[in-house]
Coordinates of N, CA, C and O and ligand atoms in Angstrom, one line a residue:
X1025 N 104.3 37.6 -90.3 CA 105.3 37.3 -89.3 C 104.7 36.7 -88.0 O 103.6 37.0 -87.7
X1026 N 105.5 35.9 -87.4 CA 105.1 35.3 -86.1 C 106.0 35.9 -85.0 O 107.2 35.6 -85.0
X1027 N 105.4 36.7 -84.2 CA 106.2 37.4 -83.1 C 105.9 36.7 -81.8 O 104.7 36.5 -81.4
X1028 N 107.0 36.4 -81.0 CA 106.8 35.8 -79.7 C 107.2 36.9 -78.7 O 108.3 37.4 -78.7
X1029 N 106.2 37.2 -77.8 CA 106.5 38.1 -76.7 C 106.5 37.2 -75.4 O 105.6 36.5 -75.1
X1030 N 107.6 37.4 -74.7 CA 107.8 36.6 -73.4 C 108.0 37.7 -72.3 O 108.8 38.6 -72.5
X1031 N 107.4 37.5 -71.2 CA 107.5 38.5 -70.1 C 107.6 37.9 -68.7 O 107.2 36.8 -68.5
X1032 N 108.3 38.6 -67.8 CA 108.2 38.2 -66.4 C 107.5 39.4 -65.6 O 107.9 40.5 -65.7
X1033 N 106.5 39.0 -64.9 CA 105.7 40.0 -64.2 C 105.4 39.5 -62.8 O 104.9 38.4 -62.6
X1034 N 105.6 40.4 -61.8 CA 105.4 40.0 -60.5 C 104.0 40.4 -60.1 O 103.2 39.6 -59.5
X1035 N 103.6 41.7 -60.4 CA 102.3 42.2 -59.9 C 101.4 42.6 -61.1 O 100.4 43.2 -60.8
X1036 N 101.7 42.2 -62.3 CA 100.8 42.4 -63.4 C 101.1 43.5 -64.4 O 100.5 43.6 -65.4
X1037 N 101.9 44.4 -64.0 CA 102.2 45.6 -64.9 C 102.9 45.2 -66.2 O 102.4 45.6 -67.3
X1038 N 103.9 44.3 -66.1 CA 104.6 43.9 -67.3 C 103.7 43.0 -68.1 O 103.8 43.0 -69.3
X1039 N 102.9 42.2 -67.4 CA 101.9 41.4 -68.2 C 101.0 42.3 -69.0 O 100.7 42.0 -70.2
X1040 N 100.5 43.3 -68.3 CA 99.6 44.3 -69.0 C 100.3 44.9 -70.2 O 99.7 45.0 -71.3
X1041 N 101.5 45.3 -70.0 CA 102.3 45.9 -71.1 C 102.5 44.9 -72.3 O 102.2 45.3 -73.4
X1042 N 102.8 43.7 -71.9 CA 103.1 42.7 -72.9 C 101.8 42.4 -73.7 O 101.8 42.2 -74.9
X1043 N 100.7 42.3 -73.0 CA 99.4 42.0 -73.7 C 99.0 43.2 -74.6 O 98.5 43.0 -75.7
X1044 N 99.2 44.4 -74.2 CA 98.9 45.6 -75.0 C 99.8 45.6 -76.2 O 99.4 45.9 -77.4
X1045 N 101.1 45.2 -76.0 CA 102.0 45.1 -77.2 C 101.6 44.1 -78.2 O 101.6 44.3 -79.4
X1046 N 101.1 43.0 -77.6 CA 100.6 41.9 -78.5 C 99.4 42.3 -79.4 O 99.3 42.0 -80.5
X1047 N 98.6 43.1 -78.7 CA 97.4 43.6 -79.5 C 97.9 44.5 -80.7 O 97.3 44.4 -81.8
X1048 N 98.9 45.3 -80.4 CA 99.4 46.2 -81.4 C 100.1 45.4 -82.6 O 99.9 45.7 -83.8
X1049 N 100.8 44.3 -82.2 CA 101.4 43.4 -83.2 C 100.3 42.8 -84.0 O 100.5 42.8 -85.3
X1050 N 99.3 42.3 -83.4 CA 98.2 41.7 -84.2 C 97.4 42.7 -85.0 O 97.1 42.4 -86.2
X1051 N 97.3 43.9 -84.5 CA 96.6 44.9 -85.3 C 97.4 45.3 -86.6 O 96.8 45.7 -87.6
X1052 N 98.7 45.0 -86.5 CA 99.6 45.3 -87.7 C 99.6 44.1 -88.6 O 100.3 44.1 -89.6
X1053 N 98.8 43.1 -88.3 CA 98.6 42.0 -89.3 C 99.5 40.8 -89.0 O 99.6 39.9 -89.8
X1054 N 100.2 40.8 -87.9 CA 101.1 39.7 -87.6 C 100.4 38.7 -86.6 O 99.5 39.1 -85.9
X1055 N 101.0 37.5 -86.5 CA 100.6 36.6 -85.5 C 101.5 36.9 -84.2 O 102.6 37.3 -84.4
X1056 N 100.9 36.6 -83.1 CA 101.7 37.0 -81.9 C 101.3 36.0 -80.7 O 100.1 35.8 -80.4
X1057 N 102.3 35.5 -80.1 CA 102.1 34.8 -78.8 C 102.6 35.7 -77.7 O 103.6 36.4 -77.8
X1058 N 101.9 35.6 -76.5 CA 102.4 36.4 -75.4 C 102.3 35.4 -74.2 O 101.3 35.0 -73.8
X1059 N 103.5 35.1 -73.6 CA 103.6 34.1 -72.6 C 104.5 34.5 -71.5 O 105.6 35.1 -71.6
X1060 N 104.1 34.1 -70.2 CA 104.9 34.4 -69.1 C 106.2 33.6 -69.2 O 106.2 32.4 -69.7
X1061 N 107.3 34.1 -68.8 CA 108.6 33.4 -68.9 C 108.6 32.1 -68.2 O 109.2 31.1 -68.7
X1062 N 107.8 32.0 -67.2 CA 107.7 30.7 -66.4 C 107.1 29.6 -67.3 O 107.3 28.4 -67.0
X1063 N 106.2 30.0 -68.2 CA 105.6 29.0 -69.1 C 106.1 28.8 -70.5 O 105.7 28.0 -71.2
X1064 N 107.0 29.8 -70.8 CA 107.4 29.8 -72.2 C 108.4 28.7 -72.6 O 109.2 28.3 -71.8
X1065 N 108.2 28.1 -73.8 CA 109.0 27.0 -74.3 C 110.1 27.6 -75.2 O 109.8 28.2 -76.2
X1066 N 111.4 27.5 -74.8 CA 112.5 28.1 -75.5 C 112.5 27.7 -77.0 O 112.7 28.6 -77.8
X1067 N 112.2 26.5 -77.3 CA 112.2 26.0 -78.7 C 111.2 26.7 -79.5 O 111.5 27.2 -80.6
X1068 N 109.9 26.8 -79.0 CA 108.9 27.5 -79.7 C 109.2 29.0 -79.9 O 109.0 29.6 -81.0
X1069 N 109.7 29.6 -78.9 CA 110.0 31.0 -79.0 C 111.2 31.2 -80.0 O 111.1 32.1 -80.8
X1070 N 112.2 30.4 -79.9 CA 113.3 30.5 -80.9 C 112.8 30.3 -82.3 O 113.5 30.8 -83.2
X1071 N 111.7 29.6 -82.5 CA 111.2 29.4 -83.9 C 110.4 30.5 -84.4 O 110.1 30.5 -85.6
X1072 N 110.1 31.5 -83.6 CA 109.3 32.7 -84.1 C 110.2 33.5 -85.0 O 111.4 33.3 -85.1
X1073 N 109.5 34.4 -85.8 CA 110.3 35.2 -86.8 C 110.9 36.4 -86.0 O 111.9 37.0 -86.5
X1074 N 110.3 36.8 -85.0 CA 110.8 38.0 -84.2 C 110.5 37.7 -82.7 O 109.5 37.1 -82.4
X1075 N 111.4 38.2 -81.8 CA 111.3 37.8 -80.4 C 111.4 39.1 -79.6 O 112.2 40.0 -79.8
X1076 N 110.5 39.2 -78.6 CA 110.5 40.3 -77.7 C 110.4 39.8 -76.3 O 109.5 39.1 -75.9
X1077 N 111.4 40.2 -75.4 CA 111.5 39.7 -74.1 C 111.5 40.9 -73.1 O 112.2 41.9 -73.3
X1078 N 110.6 40.8 -72.1 CA 110.4 41.9 -71.1 C 110.5 41.4 -69.7 O 110.1 40.3 -69.4
X1079 N 110.9 42.3 -68.8 CA 111.0 42.0 -67.4 C 110.5 43.2 -66.6 O 110.7 44.3 -67.1
X1080 N 110.1 43.0 -65.4 CA 109.9 44.2 -64.5 C 111.3 44.5 -64.0 O 112.3 43.7 -64.0
X1081 N 111.5 45.7 -63.6 CA 112.8 46.2 -63.2 C 113.0 46.0 -61.7 O 112.2 46.4 -60.9
X1082 N 114.1 45.2 -61.4 CA 114.3 44.8 -60.1 C 115.6 45.5 -59.6 O 116.7 45.3 -60.3
X1083 N 115.6 46.1 -58.5 CA 116.9 46.8 -58.0 C 116.6 47.5 -56.7 O 115.7 47.2 -56.0
X1084 N 117.4 48.6 -56.5 CA 117.3 49.4 -55.3 C 116.7 50.8 -55.7 O 117.1 51.8 -55.2
X1085 N 115.8 50.8 -56.7 CA 115.1 51.9 -57.3 C 116.0 52.9 -58.0 O 115.6 53.4 -59.0
X1086 N 117.2 53.2 -57.5 CA 118.1 54.1 -58.3 C 119.4 53.4 -58.6 O 120.2 53.9 -59.3
X1087 N 119.6 52.2 -58.0 CA 120.9 51.5 -58.2 C 120.6 50.0 -58.5 O 119.6 49.5 -58.1
X1088 N 121.6 49.3 -59.1 CA 121.6 47.9 -59.2 C 120.4 47.3 -59.9 O 119.9 46.2 -59.5
X1089 N 119.9 48.0 -60.9 CA 118.7 47.6 -61.5 C 119.1 46.4 -62.5 O 120.1 46.4 -63.1
X1090 N 118.2 45.4 -62.6 CA 118.5 44.3 -63.4 C 117.1 43.6 -63.8 O 116.1 43.8 -63.1
X1091 N 117.2 42.8 -64.9 CA 116.0 42.0 -65.2 C 116.0 40.9 -64.2 O 117.0 40.6 -63.5
X1092 N 114.9 40.2 -64.1 CA 114.8 39.1 -63.2 C 115.7 37.9 -63.7 O 116.0 37.8 -64.9
X1093 N 116.1 37.1 -62.7 CA 116.9 35.9 -63.1 C 116.2 35.0 -64.1 O 116.8 34.5 -65.0
X1094 N 114.9 34.9 -63.9 CA 114.1 34.0 -64.7 C 114.1 34.5 -66.2 O 114.2 33.7 -67.1
X1095 N 114.1 35.8 -66.3 CA 114.2 36.4 -67.7 C 115.5 36.1 -68.3 O 115.6 35.7 -69.5
X1096 N 116.6 36.4 -67.6 CA 118.0 36.2 -68.1 C 118.2 34.7 -68.4 O 118.8 34.3 -69.4
X1097 N 117.7 33.8 -67.5 CA 117.9 32.4 -67.7 C 117.2 31.9 -69.0 O 117.6 31.1 -69.7
X1098 N 116.0 32.5 -69.2 CA 115.2 32.2 -70.3 C 115.9 32.6 -71.6 O 116.0 31.8 -72.6
X1099 N 116.5 33.8 -71.6 CA 117.2 34.2 -72.8 C 118.4 33.3 -73.1 O 118.6 32.8 -74.2
X1100 N 119.1 32.9 -72.0 CA 120.2 31.9 -72.2 C 119.8 30.6 -72.7 O 120.6 29.8 -73.3
X1101 N 118.5 30.2 -72.5 CA 118.0 28.9 -72.9 C 117.6 28.9 -74.4 O 117.2 27.8 -74.9
X1102 N 117.5 30.0 -75.0 CA 117.1 30.1 -76.4 C 118.1 29.4 -77.4 O 119.3 29.4 -77.1
X1103 N 117.5 28.9 -78.5 CA 118.4 28.3 -79.5 C 119.2 29.5 -80.2 O 118.9 30.6 -80.0
X1104 N 120.1 29.1 -81.1 CA 120.8 30.1 -81.9 C 119.7 30.9 -82.7 O 119.0 30.2 -83.5
X1105 N 119.7 32.2 -82.6 CA 118.7 33.0 -83.3 C 119.0 33.5 -84.7 O 118.2 34.0 -85.4
X1106 N 120.3 33.3 -85.1 CA 120.7 33.6 -86.5 C 120.2 34.9 -87.0 O 119.6 34.9 -88.1
X1107 N 120.4 35.9 -86.3 CA 120.1 37.3 -86.9 C 118.6 37.7 -86.9 O 118.3 38.7 -87.5
X1108 N 117.8 36.9 -86.2 CA 116.4 37.3 -86.1 C 116.2 38.6 -85.3 O 116.9 38.8 -84.4
X1109 N 115.2 39.4 -85.8 CA 115.0 40.7 -85.1 C 114.5 40.4 -83.7 O 113.6 39.5 -83.5
X1110 N 114.9 41.2 -82.7 CA 114.5 41.0 -81.3 C 114.4 42.4 -80.7 O 115.0 43.4 -81.1
X1111 N 113.6 42.4 -79.6 CA 113.5 43.6 -78.8 C 113.5 43.3 -77.3 O 113.1 42.1 -77.0
X1112 N 113.9 44.2 -76.5 CA 113.8 44.0 -75.0 C 112.9 45.1 -74.5 O 112.8 46.2 -75.1
X1113 N 112.2 44.9 -73.4 CA 111.4 45.9 -72.8 C 111.4 45.7 -71.3 O 111.6 44.6 -70.8
X1114 N 111.0 46.7 -70.5 CA 110.8 46.6 -69.1 C 109.8 47.6 -68.6 O 109.5 48.6 -69.3
X1115 N 109.2 47.3 -67.5 CA 108.4 48.3 -66.8 C 109.1 48.6 -65.5 O 109.9 47.8 -65.0
X1116 N 108.9 49.8 -65.0 CA 109.7 50.3 -63.9 C 109.0 51.4 -63.2 O 107.9 51.9 -63.7
X1117 N 109.6 51.9 -62.1 CA 109.0 53.0 -61.3 C 109.8 54.3 -61.4 O 109.3 55.4 -61.6
X1118 N 111.1 54.1 -61.1 CA 112.0 55.3 -60.9 C 113.1 55.4 -62.0 O 113.2 56.5 -62.6
X1119 N 113.9 54.4 -62.2 CA 115.0 54.4 -63.1 C 115.4 53.0 -63.5 O 115.4 52.1 -62.6
X1120 N 115.8 52.8 -64.7 CA 116.0 51.4 -65.2 C 117.5 51.0 -65.2 O 117.9 49.9 -65.4
X1121 N 118.4 52.0 -65.0 CA 119.8 51.8 -65.0 C 120.2 51.1 -66.3 O 119.8 51.4 -67.4
X1122 N 121.1 50.1 -66.2 CA 121.6 49.5 -67.4 C 120.9 48.2 -67.7 O 121.5 47.4 -68.5
X1123 N 119.7 47.9 -67.2 CA 119.2 46.6 -67.4 C 118.8 46.3 -68.9 O 119.0 45.2 -69.3
X1124 N 118.4 47.3 -69.6 CA 118.0 47.0 -71.0 C 119.2 46.6 -71.9 O 119.1 45.6 -72.6
X1125 N 120.3 47.4 -71.9 CA 121.5 47.0 -72.6 C 122.0 45.6 -72.2 O 122.5 44.8 -73.1
X1126 N 121.8 45.3 -70.9 CA 122.3 43.9 -70.5 C 121.4 42.8 -71.1 O 121.9 41.8 -71.5
X1127 N 120.1 43.1 -71.1 CA 119.2 42.1 -71.7 C 119.5 41.9 -73.2 O 119.5 40.8 -73.7
X1128 N 119.7 43.1 -73.8 CA 120.0 43.1 -75.3 C 121.3 42.3 -75.5 O 121.4 41.5 -76.5
X1129 N 122.3 42.5 -74.7 CA 123.6 41.8 -74.9 C 123.4 40.3 -74.8 O 124.0 39.5 -75.5
X1130 N 122.6 39.9 -73.8 CA 122.4 38.4 -73.7 C 121.6 37.9 -74.9 O 121.9 36.7 -75.3
X1131 N 120.7 38.6 -75.4 CA 120.0 38.2 -76.6 C 121.0 38.1 -77.8 O 120.9 37.2 -78.6
X1132 N 121.9 39.1 -77.9 CA 122.9 39.1 -79.0 C 123.8 37.9 -78.8 O 124.2 37.3 -79.8
X1133 N 124.1 37.5 -77.6 CA 124.8 36.2 -77.4 C 124.2 35.0 -78.0 O 124.8 34.1 -78.3
X1134 N 122.8 35.1 -78.1 CA 122.1 34.0 -78.7 C 122.0 34.2 -80.2 O 121.3 33.4 -80.9
X1135 N 122.6 35.3 -80.7 CA 122.6 35.5 -82.2 C 121.5 36.4 -82.7 O 121.4 36.6 -83.9
X1136 N 120.7 37.0 -81.8 CA 119.6 37.9 -82.2 C 120.2 39.2 -82.7 O 121.2 39.7 -82.3
X1137 N 119.4 39.8 -83.6 CA 119.7 41.2 -84.0 C 118.7 42.1 -83.2 O 117.6 42.3 -83.6
X1138 N 119.2 42.6 -82.1 CA 118.4 43.4 -81.2 C 118.2 44.8 -81.8 O 119.1 45.6 -81.9
X1139 N 117.0 45.1 -82.2 CA 116.7 46.4 -82.9 C 115.7 47.3 -82.1 O 115.4 48.4 -82.6
X1140 N 115.3 46.8 -81.0 CA 114.4 47.6 -80.2 C 114.6 47.5 -78.7 O 115.0 46.4 -78.2
X1141 N 114.4 48.6 -78.0 CA 114.6 48.6 -76.5 C 113.6 49.6 -75.9 O 113.7 50.8 -76.3
X1142 N 112.8 49.1 -75.1 CA 111.6 49.9 -74.7 C 111.4 49.9 -73.2 O 111.6 48.8 -72.5
X1143 N 111.0 51.0 -72.6 CA 110.6 51.0 -71.2 C 109.3 51.8 -71.0 O 109.1 52.7 -71.7
X1144 N 108.5 51.3 -70.0 CA 107.3 52.0 -69.7 C 107.1 52.0 -68.2 O 107.4 51.0 -67.5
X1145 N 106.5 53.1 -67.7 CA 106.2 53.2 -66.3 C 104.9 52.6 -65.8 O 104.5 52.7 -64.7
X1146 N 104.3 52.0 -66.8 CA 103.0 51.3 -66.4 C 102.7 50.3 -67.4 O 103.6 49.9 -68.2
X1147 N 101.4 49.8 -67.5 CA 101.1 48.7 -68.4 C 100.8 49.2 -69.8 O 100.4 48.3 -70.7
X1148 N 101.1 50.4 -70.1 CA 100.9 50.9 -71.5 C 102.0 50.5 -72.4 O 103.1 50.2 -71.9
X1149 N 101.8 50.5 -73.7 CA 102.8 50.2 -74.7 C 103.8 51.4 -74.7 O 103.4 52.5 -74.8
X1150 N 105.1 51.0 -74.7 CA 106.1 52.1 -74.7 C 106.1 52.8 -76.0 O 105.9 52.2 -77.1
X1151 N 106.5 54.1 -76.0 CA 106.7 54.9 -77.2 C 107.7 54.2 -78.1 O 108.8 53.7 -77.6
X1152 N 107.5 54.2 -79.3 CA 108.5 53.6 -80.2 C 108.2 52.2 -80.6 O 108.8 51.7 -81.6
X1153 N 107.4 51.5 -79.8 CA 107.2 50.0 -80.1 C 106.5 49.9 -81.5 O 106.8 48.9 -82.2
X1154 N 105.6 50.8 -81.8 CA 104.9 50.7 -83.0 C 105.8 50.8 -84.2 O 105.7 50.1 -85.2
X1155 N 106.9 51.6 -84.1 CA 107.9 51.8 -85.1 C 108.7 50.5 -85.3 O 109.1 50.1 -86.3
X1156 N 108.9 49.8 -84.1 CA 109.6 48.5 -84.2 C 108.8 47.5 -84.9 O 109.4 46.8 -85.8
X1157 N 107.5 47.5 -84.7 CA 106.7 46.5 -85.4 C 106.8 46.8 -86.9 O 106.9 45.9 -87.7
X1158 N 106.7 48.2 -87.3 CA 106.8 48.5 -88.7 C 108.1 48.0 -89.3 O 108.2 47.6 -90.4
X1159 N 109.2 48.1 -88.5 CA 110.5 47.7 -89.0 C 110.6 46.2 -89.3 O 111.5 45.8 -90.0
X1160 N 109.6 45.4 -88.8 CA 109.6 44.0 -89.1 C 109.2 43.7 -90.5 O 109.4 42.6 -91.1
X1161 N 108.5 44.7 -91.1 CA 108.1 44.6 -92.5 C 106.7 44.0 -92.6 O 106.0 43.6 -91.7
Ligands
FMN2622 C1 111.7 44.3 -55.0 C2 111.4 45.3 -56.0 C3 112.5 46.1 -56.5 C4 112.2 47.1 -57.5 N1 113.3 47.8 -58.0 C5 113.1 48.8 -58.8 C6 114.2 49.6 -59.3 O1 115.3 49.4 -59.0 N2 113.9 50.6 -60.2 C7 112.6 50.9 -60.6 O2 112.4 51.8 -61.4 N3 111.5 50.1 -60.2 C8 111.7 49.1 -59.3 N4 110.7 48.4 -58.9 C9 109.3 48.7 -59.4 C10 108.9 47.7 -60.5 O3 109.9 47.4 -61.4 C11 107.7 48.2 -61.2 O4 106.6 48.5 -60.3 C12 107.2 47.2 -62.3 O5 106.3 47.9 -63.2 C13 106.5 46.0 -61.7 O6 106.1 45.2 -62.7 P1 105.1 43.9 -62.5 O7 103.8 44.5 -62.0 O8 105.0 43.3 -63.8 O9 105.7 43.0 -61.5 C14 110.9 47.4 -57.9 C15 109.8 46.6 -57.4 C16 110.1 45.6 -56.5 C17 108.9 44.8 -55.9

């Protein structure tokens, strides 16, 4: 499988998480690209077999949490994903609110089958991500 991980990171935490996730994907025998949302090409990402999009959590720490605009705009720019497996993830400090379901809903709008949702408080791979990789087959 060819897995595309796209992330938005302001201070490096989400980048670190995305890179650690990519290592795990590769260790499972898949190919993986890991690209900042600012550089990601929507057509190439749409062509991957599975897609994973992550953002740092932006909000008022306990309220109004959301993914970055760049992340949501990128999701909206994807081609029709026709049931491809997808996952969303974020890094955060205190609470993520409803940001992950909102990211998932936007990916579903593009036709993705969102089967994973992950959060981590630092640059480590979130619990459960390994199982998501296994679910890709
Ligand atoms: C302006 C701003 C707003 C933030 N809002 C939240 C928030 O609402 N909830 C939360 O848990 N963390 C919040 N954080 C913390 C970041 O989401 C967290 O540190 C994240 O891991 C940073 O990722 P990055 O290093 O990839 O930029 C905020 C950080 C900043 C700079």
